[in-house]
Amino acid sequence: MEIFRNEFVSLCYEPNDRVLLQKWQGYVPSDLFRRVIDMSVQFIREHEVDMLISDTLMQKVVRKNDALYAASKLTEMFADGLKAMAFVIPSDAFTRISLKKFADEGINSDSVGYFQSMEEALNWAGIYSRSVSEISQYGC
């Protein structure tokens, strides 16, 4: 189910697997980045979401203040029922560093994983009910 989409990000939910997927693209404007983070928090609060997968493979560097903002929202997400968060990370070192801030914000490191591919993230998440190509689309 598609929740939101524009040229920079799509936000989708798969109710059978209880997975929320953020798929980021390029340099995301700060106001949009924060709006999507807030949408994710609200969606997790209102629906049954066990896993959040943030596909940042095609995302460019996130501003430090935006990364800190998103990291600060993780506590809320976990308090609202989220069990784990997986990042599909790019090979770009600068983007990887900005994303690493999420785990450095006091969240149990066992609940946050960093992966090179969607397949690795899904395997870590324990989702085997669909093929990777199907689940990575989530109807988006």
Short mmCIF file of N, CA and C in Angstrom, two decimals:
data_model
loop_
_atom_site.label_atom_id
_atom_site.label_comp_id
_atom_site.label_asym_id
_atom_site.label_seq_id
_atom_site.Cartn_x
_atom_site.Cartn_y
_atom_site.Cartn_z
N MET A 1 0.84 -1.16 0.00
CA MET A 1 0.00 0.00 0.00
C MET A 1 0.90 1.24 0.00
N GLU A 2 0.69 2.09 -0.98
CA GLU A 2 1.47 3.31 -1.06
C GLU A 2 0.88 4.37 -0.13
N ILE A 3 1.72 4.98 0.68
CA ILE A 3 1.30 6.01 1.62
C ILE A 3 1.67 7.39 1.08
N PHE A 4 2.86 7.48 0.49
CA PHE A 4 3.36 8.77 -0.02
C PHE A 4 4.39 8.49 -1.09
N ARG A 5 4.44 9.38 -2.10
CA ARG A 5 5.45 9.26 -3.14
C ARG A 5 5.68 10.61 -3.80
N ASN A 6 6.97 10.91 -4.02
CA ASN A 6 7.36 12.01 -4.89
C ASN A 6 8.71 11.65 -5.50
N GLU A 7 9.38 12.61 -6.10
CA GLU A 7 10.64 12.30 -6.80
C GLU A 7 11.78 11.91 -5.86
N PHE A 8 11.67 12.20 -4.56
CA PHE A 8 12.75 11.95 -3.61
C PHE A 8 12.54 10.74 -2.70
N VAL A 9 11.28 10.39 -2.47
CA VAL A 9 11.00 9.35 -1.48
C VAL A 9 9.65 8.69 -1.76
N SER A 10 9.59 7.40 -1.45
CA SER A 10 8.30 6.71 -1.41
C SER A 10 8.19 6.05 -0.04
N LEU A 11 6.96 6.00 0.45
CA LEU A 11 6.67 5.40 1.74
C LEU A 11 5.53 4.41 1.52
N CYS A 12 5.82 3.14 1.79
CA CYS A 12 4.86 2.07 1.52
C CYS A 12 4.73 1.15 2.72
N TYR A 13 3.59 0.48 2.80
CA TYR A 13 3.34 -0.44 3.91
C TYR A 13 2.87 -1.78 3.36
N GLU A 14 3.42 -2.84 3.91
CA GLU A 14 3.00 -4.20 3.58
C GLU A 14 2.36 -4.79 4.84
N PRO A 15 1.00 -4.79 4.90
CA PRO A 15 0.33 -5.24 6.12
C PRO A 15 0.53 -6.71 6.44
N ASN A 16 0.69 -7.58 5.46
CA ASN A 16 0.88 -9.01 5.74
C ASN A 16 2.17 -9.26 6.51
N ASP A 17 3.22 -8.51 6.19
CA ASP A 17 4.50 -8.67 6.86
C ASP A 17 4.74 -7.61 7.93
N ARG A 18 3.82 -6.63 8.00
CA ARG A 18 3.89 -5.53 8.97
C ARG A 18 5.19 -4.75 8.83
N VAL A 19 5.52 -4.44 7.56
CA VAL A 19 6.75 -3.73 7.23
C VAL A 19 6.42 -2.39 6.59
N LEU A 20 7.07 -1.35 7.08
CA LEU A 20 6.99 -0.02 6.49
C LEU A 20 8.31 0.20 5.75
N LEU A 21 8.22 0.62 4.50
CA LEU A 21 9.40 0.81 3.68
C LEU A 21 9.52 2.27 3.25
N GLN A 22 10.68 2.85 3.55
CA GLN A 22 11.04 4.18 3.05
C GLN A 22 12.09 3.95 1.97
N LYS A 23 11.86 4.52 0.79
CA LYS A 23 12.83 4.40 -0.29
C LYS A 23 13.23 5.82 -0.70
N TRP A 24 14.49 6.16 -0.43
CA TRP A 24 14.99 7.52 -0.62
C TRP A 24 15.80 7.63 -1.92
N GLN A 25 15.79 8.84 -2.51
CA GLN A 25 16.47 9.07 -3.79
C GLN A 25 17.11 10.46 -3.79
N GLY A 26 18.41 10.54 -4.00
CA GLY A 26 19.09 11.82 -4.18
C GLY A 26 19.18 12.67 -2.92
N TYR A 27 19.37 13.97 -3.14
CA TYR A 27 19.42 14.93 -2.03
C TYR A 27 18.00 15.31 -1.66
N VAL A 28 17.57 14.93 -0.49
CA VAL A 28 16.20 15.18 -0.05
C VAL A 28 16.17 16.50 0.72
N PRO A 29 15.31 17.45 0.28
CA PRO A 29 15.21 18.71 1.01
C PRO A 29 14.86 18.47 2.49
N SER A 30 15.41 19.28 3.36
CA SER A 30 15.26 19.11 4.80
C SER A 30 13.80 19.04 5.24
N ASP A 31 12.96 19.95 4.76
CA ASP A 31 11.56 19.96 5.19
C ASP A 31 10.84 18.68 4.76
N LEU A 32 11.14 18.18 3.58
CA LEU A 32 10.53 16.94 3.11
C LEU A 32 11.06 15.75 3.91
N PHE A 33 12.34 15.71 4.16
CA PHE A 33 12.94 14.62 4.94
C PHE A 33 12.24 14.52 6.29
N ARG A 34 12.11 15.65 6.97
CA ARG A 34 11.48 15.64 8.30
C ARG A 34 10.00 15.29 8.22
N ARG A 35 9.33 15.74 7.16
CA ARG A 35 7.91 15.42 7.01
C ARG A 35 7.71 13.91 6.83
N VAL A 36 8.57 13.26 6.06
CA VAL A 36 8.45 11.82 5.86
C VAL A 36 8.79 11.06 7.15
N ILE A 37 9.78 11.54 7.88
CA ILE A 37 10.08 10.93 9.18
C ILE A 37 8.86 11.04 10.09
N ASP A 38 8.24 12.22 10.14
CA ASP A 38 7.05 12.40 10.97
C ASP A 38 5.89 11.54 10.49
N MET A 39 5.72 11.40 9.17
CA MET A 39 4.69 10.51 8.63
C MET A 39 4.93 9.08 9.08
N SER A 40 6.19 8.68 9.08
CA SER A 40 6.55 7.31 9.50
C SER A 40 6.21 7.10 10.97
N VAL A 41 6.56 8.07 11.81
CA VAL A 41 6.24 7.97 13.24
C VAL A 41 4.74 7.84 13.44
N GLN A 42 3.98 8.69 12.76
CA GLN A 42 2.52 8.67 12.89
C GLN A 42 1.94 7.35 12.40
N PHE A 43 2.45 6.85 11.28
CA PHE A 43 1.94 5.60 10.74
C PHE A 43 2.21 4.44 11.69
N ILE A 44 3.41 4.40 12.25
CA ILE A 44 3.76 3.34 13.21
C ILE A 44 2.86 3.42 14.43
N ARG A 45 2.55 4.63 14.85
CA ARG A 45 1.68 4.84 16.02
C ARG A 45 0.26 4.30 15.75
N GLU A 46 -0.20 4.45 14.52
CA GLU A 46 -1.59 4.14 14.20
C GLU A 46 -1.81 2.75 13.60
N HIS A 47 -0.75 2.06 13.21
CA HIS A 47 -0.87 0.76 12.56
C HIS A 47 0.10 -0.23 13.20
N GLU A 48 -0.11 -1.48 12.89
CA GLU A 48 0.79 -2.51 13.40
C GLU A 48 2.00 -2.61 12.47
N VAL A 49 3.12 -2.08 12.94
CA VAL A 49 4.36 -2.10 12.17
C VAL A 49 5.44 -2.72 13.05
N ASP A 50 5.99 -3.84 12.59
CA ASP A 50 7.06 -4.50 13.32
C ASP A 50 8.43 -4.03 12.84
N MET A 51 8.54 -3.77 11.54
CA MET A 51 9.84 -3.49 10.92
C MET A 51 9.74 -2.26 10.03
N LEU A 52 10.74 -1.40 10.15
CA LEU A 52 10.90 -0.27 9.25
C LEU A 52 12.18 -0.52 8.46
N ILE A 53 12.05 -0.54 7.14
CA ILE A 53 13.22 -0.67 6.28
C ILE A 53 13.40 0.65 5.55
N SER A 54 14.56 1.24 5.72
CA SER A 54 14.89 2.50 5.06
C SER A 54 15.92 2.21 3.98
N ASP A 55 15.47 2.22 2.73
CA ASP A 55 16.34 1.95 1.59
C ASP A 55 17.00 3.26 1.18
N THR A 56 18.25 3.42 1.57
CA THR A 56 18.99 4.65 1.30
C THR A 56 20.06 4.44 0.23
N LEU A 57 19.93 3.35 -0.50
CA LEU A 57 20.94 2.99 -1.50
C LEU A 57 21.19 4.12 -2.50
N MET A 58 20.14 4.84 -2.88
CA MET A 58 20.27 5.92 -3.87
C MET A 58 20.17 7.31 -3.25
N GLN A 59 20.21 7.38 -1.92
CA GLN A 59 20.11 8.65 -1.23
C GLN A 59 21.49 9.30 -1.13
N LYS A 60 21.51 10.62 -1.20
CA LYS A 60 22.75 11.37 -1.00
C LYS A 60 22.85 11.77 0.47
N VAL A 61 23.91 12.42 0.82
CA VAL A 61 24.20 12.78 2.20
C VAL A 61 23.01 13.48 2.87
N VAL A 62 22.73 13.07 4.10
CA VAL A 62 21.69 13.69 4.92
C VAL A 62 22.37 14.73 5.81
N ARG A 63 21.78 15.91 5.89
CA ARG A 63 22.34 16.95 6.75
C ARG A 63 22.40 16.45 8.19
N LYS A 64 23.42 16.87 8.92
CA LYS A 64 23.63 16.42 10.29
C LYS A 64 22.39 16.68 11.16
N ASN A 65 21.82 17.89 11.07
CA ASN A 65 20.65 18.21 11.89
C ASN A 65 19.45 17.33 11.53
N ASP A 66 19.32 16.97 10.24
CA ASP A 66 18.22 16.10 9.83
C ASP A 66 18.44 14.68 10.33
N ALA A 67 19.67 14.21 10.27
CA ALA A 67 19.98 12.88 10.78
C ALA A 67 19.71 12.81 12.28
N LEU A 68 20.09 13.85 12.99
CA LEU A 68 19.84 13.89 14.44
C LEU A 68 18.34 13.95 14.74
N TYR A 69 17.60 14.70 13.92
CA TYR A 69 16.14 14.78 14.09
C TYR A 69 15.52 13.39 13.92
N ALA A 70 15.90 12.71 12.84
CA ALA A 70 15.35 11.38 12.58
C ALA A 70 15.74 10.42 13.69
N ALA A 71 16.98 10.48 14.13
CA ALA A 71 17.44 9.61 15.20
C ALA A 71 16.64 9.85 16.48
N SER A 72 16.31 11.10 16.74
CA SER A 72 15.54 11.42 17.95
C SER A 72 14.14 10.83 17.90
N LYS A 73 13.62 10.58 16.72
CA LYS A 73 12.28 10.01 16.56
C LYS A 73 12.26 8.49 16.71
N LEU A 74 13.43 7.87 16.65
CA LEU A 74 13.48 6.41 16.79
C LEU A 74 12.93 5.93 18.13
N THR A 75 13.21 6.66 19.18
CA THR A 75 12.70 6.28 20.49
C THR A 75 11.18 6.21 20.47
N GLU A 76 10.54 7.20 19.84
CA GLU A 76 9.08 7.19 19.71
C GLU A 76 8.61 5.98 18.93
N MET A 77 9.28 5.70 17.82
CA MET A 77 8.87 4.57 16.98
C MET A 77 8.93 3.26 17.76
N PHE A 78 10.01 3.05 18.49
CA PHE A 78 10.14 1.82 19.26
C PHE A 78 9.13 1.79 20.41
N ALA A 79 8.85 2.92 21.01
CA ALA A 79 7.85 2.98 22.07
C ALA A 79 6.44 2.67 21.53
N ASP A 80 6.21 2.99 20.26
CA ASP A 80 4.91 2.76 19.64
C ASP A 80 4.78 1.36 19.03
N GLY A 81 5.77 0.49 19.25
CA GLY A 81 5.63 -0.89 18.83
C GLY A 81 6.61 -1.39 17.79
N LEU A 82 7.39 -0.51 17.19
CA LEU A 82 8.38 -0.95 16.21
C LEU A 82 9.37 -1.88 16.91
N LYS A 83 9.69 -3.00 16.25
CA LYS A 83 10.60 -3.97 16.86
C LYS A 83 12.02 -3.85 16.32
N ALA A 84 12.15 -3.43 15.06
CA ALA A 84 13.49 -3.34 14.46
C ALA A 84 13.47 -2.39 13.27
N MET A 85 14.65 -1.89 12.94
CA MET A 85 14.82 -1.01 11.79
C MET A 85 16.04 -1.45 11.02
N ALA A 86 15.87 -1.57 9.71
CA ALA A 86 16.97 -1.97 8.84
C ALA A 86 17.26 -0.85 7.84
N PHE A 87 18.53 -0.57 7.65
CA PHE A 87 18.97 0.38 6.63
C PHE A 87 19.64 -0.38 5.51
N VAL A 88 19.23 -0.12 4.29
CA VAL A 88 19.98 -0.59 3.12
C VAL A 88 20.83 0.61 2.73
N ILE A 89 22.14 0.45 2.91
CA ILE A 89 23.03 1.61 2.84
C ILE A 89 23.87 1.64 1.56
N PRO A 90 24.17 2.85 1.12
CA PRO A 90 25.01 3.01 -0.07
C PRO A 90 26.48 2.78 0.26
N SER A 91 27.27 2.66 -0.76
CA SER A 91 28.71 2.50 -0.54
C SER A 91 29.39 3.83 -0.25
N ASP A 92 28.70 4.95 -0.52
CA ASP A 92 29.26 6.28 -0.28
C ASP A 92 29.55 6.47 1.21
N ALA A 93 30.80 6.73 1.54
CA ALA A 93 31.23 6.82 2.94
C ALA A 93 30.54 7.95 3.69
N PHE A 94 30.34 9.09 3.07
CA PHE A 94 29.72 10.23 3.76
C PHE A 94 28.27 9.93 4.13
N THR A 95 27.54 9.31 3.22
CA THR A 95 26.15 8.96 3.52
C THR A 95 26.10 7.90 4.62
N ARG A 96 27.00 6.94 4.57
CA ARG A 96 27.04 5.90 5.60
C ARG A 96 27.27 6.50 6.98
N ILE A 97 28.17 7.46 7.06
CA ILE A 97 28.46 8.11 8.34
C ILE A 97 27.23 8.84 8.86
N SER A 98 26.52 9.56 7.98
CA SER A 98 25.35 10.30 8.44
C SER A 98 24.25 9.34 8.90
N LEU A 99 24.13 8.19 8.26
CA LEU A 99 23.11 7.22 8.67
C LEU A 99 23.47 6.52 9.97
N LYS A 100 24.75 6.36 10.23
CA LYS A 100 25.20 5.67 11.44
C LYS A 100 24.75 6.40 12.71
N LYS A 101 24.44 7.69 12.60
CA LYS A 101 23.99 8.46 13.75
C LYS A 101 22.73 7.87 14.38
N PHE A 102 21.93 7.15 13.59
CA PHE A 102 20.72 6.56 14.13
C PHE A 102 21.03 5.60 15.27
N ALA A 103 21.99 4.74 15.07
CA ALA A 103 22.31 3.75 16.09
C ALA A 103 23.04 4.38 17.27
N ASP A 104 23.59 5.54 17.08
CA ASP A 104 24.36 6.19 18.14
C ASP A 104 23.47 7.01 19.08
N GLU A 105 22.17 6.97 18.88
CA GLU A 105 21.27 7.80 19.67
C GLU A 105 20.56 7.03 20.78
N GLY A 106 21.21 6.00 21.30
CA GLY A 106 20.66 5.33 22.48
C GLY A 106 19.69 4.20 22.19
N ILE A 107 19.51 3.83 20.93
CA ILE A 107 18.65 2.72 20.58
C ILE A 107 19.46 1.44 20.70
N ASN A 108 18.84 0.39 21.18
CA ASN A 108 19.51 -0.91 21.29
C ASN A 108 20.07 -1.28 19.92
N SER A 109 21.38 -1.45 19.83
CA SER A 109 22.02 -1.71 18.54
C SER A 109 21.56 -3.02 17.92
N ASP A 110 21.04 -3.95 18.72
CA ASP A 110 20.52 -5.20 18.18
C ASP A 110 19.23 -4.98 17.40
N SER A 111 18.59 -3.83 17.60
CA SER A 111 17.32 -3.52 16.94
C SER A 111 17.49 -2.73 15.66
N VAL A 112 18.71 -2.31 15.35
CA VAL A 112 18.99 -1.53 14.15
C VAL A 112 20.09 -2.25 13.36
N GLY A 113 19.80 -2.53 12.09
CA GLY A 113 20.77 -3.22 11.25
C GLY A 113 21.11 -2.43 10.01
N TYR A 114 22.33 -2.61 9.52
CA TYR A 114 22.82 -1.92 8.33
C TYR A 114 23.23 -2.98 7.31
N PHE A 115 22.72 -2.85 6.07
CA PHE A 115 22.91 -3.90 5.08
C PHE A 115 23.26 -3.32 3.72
N GLN A 116 23.91 -4.16 2.91
CA GLN A 116 24.34 -3.75 1.58
C GLN A 116 23.25 -3.93 0.53
N SER A 117 22.23 -4.74 0.84
CA SER A 117 21.17 -5.00 -0.14
C SER A 117 19.83 -5.20 0.57
N MET A 118 18.77 -5.07 -0.20
CA MET A 118 17.44 -5.32 0.34
C MET A 118 17.32 -6.78 0.78
N GLU A 119 17.90 -7.68 0.03
CA GLU A 119 17.84 -9.10 0.37
C GLU A 119 18.44 -9.36 1.76
N GLU A 120 19.60 -8.77 2.05
CA GLU A 120 20.22 -8.93 3.36
C GLU A 120 19.32 -8.37 4.46
N ALA A 121 18.74 -7.21 4.22
CA ALA A 121 17.85 -6.59 5.21
C ALA A 121 16.63 -7.46 5.48
N LEU A 122 16.05 -8.01 4.42
CA LEU A 122 14.88 -8.86 4.58
C LEU A 122 15.22 -10.17 5.29
N ASN A 123 16.38 -10.72 4.98
CA ASN A 123 16.79 -11.94 5.68
C ASN A 123 16.97 -11.68 7.17
N TRP A 124 17.58 -10.56 7.50
CA TRP A 124 17.76 -10.17 8.90
C TRP A 124 16.40 -9.99 9.58
N ALA A 125 15.47 -9.41 8.82
CA ALA A 125 14.13 -9.15 9.36
C ALA A 125 13.32 -10.44 9.50
N GLY A 126 13.76 -11.49 8.84
CA GLY A 126 13.04 -12.76 8.94
C GLY A 126 11.81 -12.83 8.07
N ILE A 127 11.80 -12.08 6.98
CA ILE A 127 10.64 -12.05 6.10
C ILE A 127 10.92 -12.98 4.93
N TYR A 128 10.20 -14.09 4.89
CA TYR A 128 10.43 -15.07 3.82
C TYR A 128 9.15 -15.38 3.05
N SER A 129 8.06 -14.68 3.32
CA SER A 129 6.78 -15.04 2.71
C SER A 129 6.68 -14.63 1.24
N ARG A 130 7.57 -13.78 0.79
CA ARG A 130 7.55 -13.33 -0.60
C ARG A 130 8.96 -13.27 -1.13
N SER A 131 9.08 -13.22 -2.43
CA SER A 131 10.41 -13.07 -3.02
C SER A 131 10.90 -11.65 -2.78
N VAL A 132 12.19 -11.47 -2.80
CA VAL A 132 12.78 -10.14 -2.58
C VAL A 132 12.27 -9.15 -3.60
N SER A 133 12.14 -9.55 -4.85
CA SER A 133 11.68 -8.61 -5.89
C SER A 133 10.26 -8.15 -5.61
N GLU A 134 9.40 -9.03 -5.11
CA GLU A 134 8.03 -8.64 -4.79
C GLU A 134 7.97 -7.75 -3.56
N ILE A 135 8.67 -8.15 -2.51
CA ILE A 135 8.57 -7.42 -1.25
C ILE A 135 9.24 -6.06 -1.33
N SER A 136 10.27 -5.94 -2.14
CA SER A 136 10.96 -4.66 -2.24
C SER A 136 10.11 -3.63 -2.98
N GLN A 137 9.13 -4.08 -3.72
CA GLN A 137 8.25 -3.16 -4.44
C GLN A 137 7.14 -2.62 -3.52
N TYR A 138 6.58 -3.49 -2.69
CA TYR A 138 5.48 -3.11 -1.80
C TYR A 138 4.39 -2.33 -2.51
N GLY A 139 4.14 -2.68 -3.74
CA GLY A 139 3.09 -2.01 -4.47
C GLY A 139 3.42 -0.59 -4.87
N CYS A 140 4.64 -0.16 -4.64
CA CYS A 140 5.03 1.21 -4.95
C CYS A 140 5.67 1.29 -6.32
#
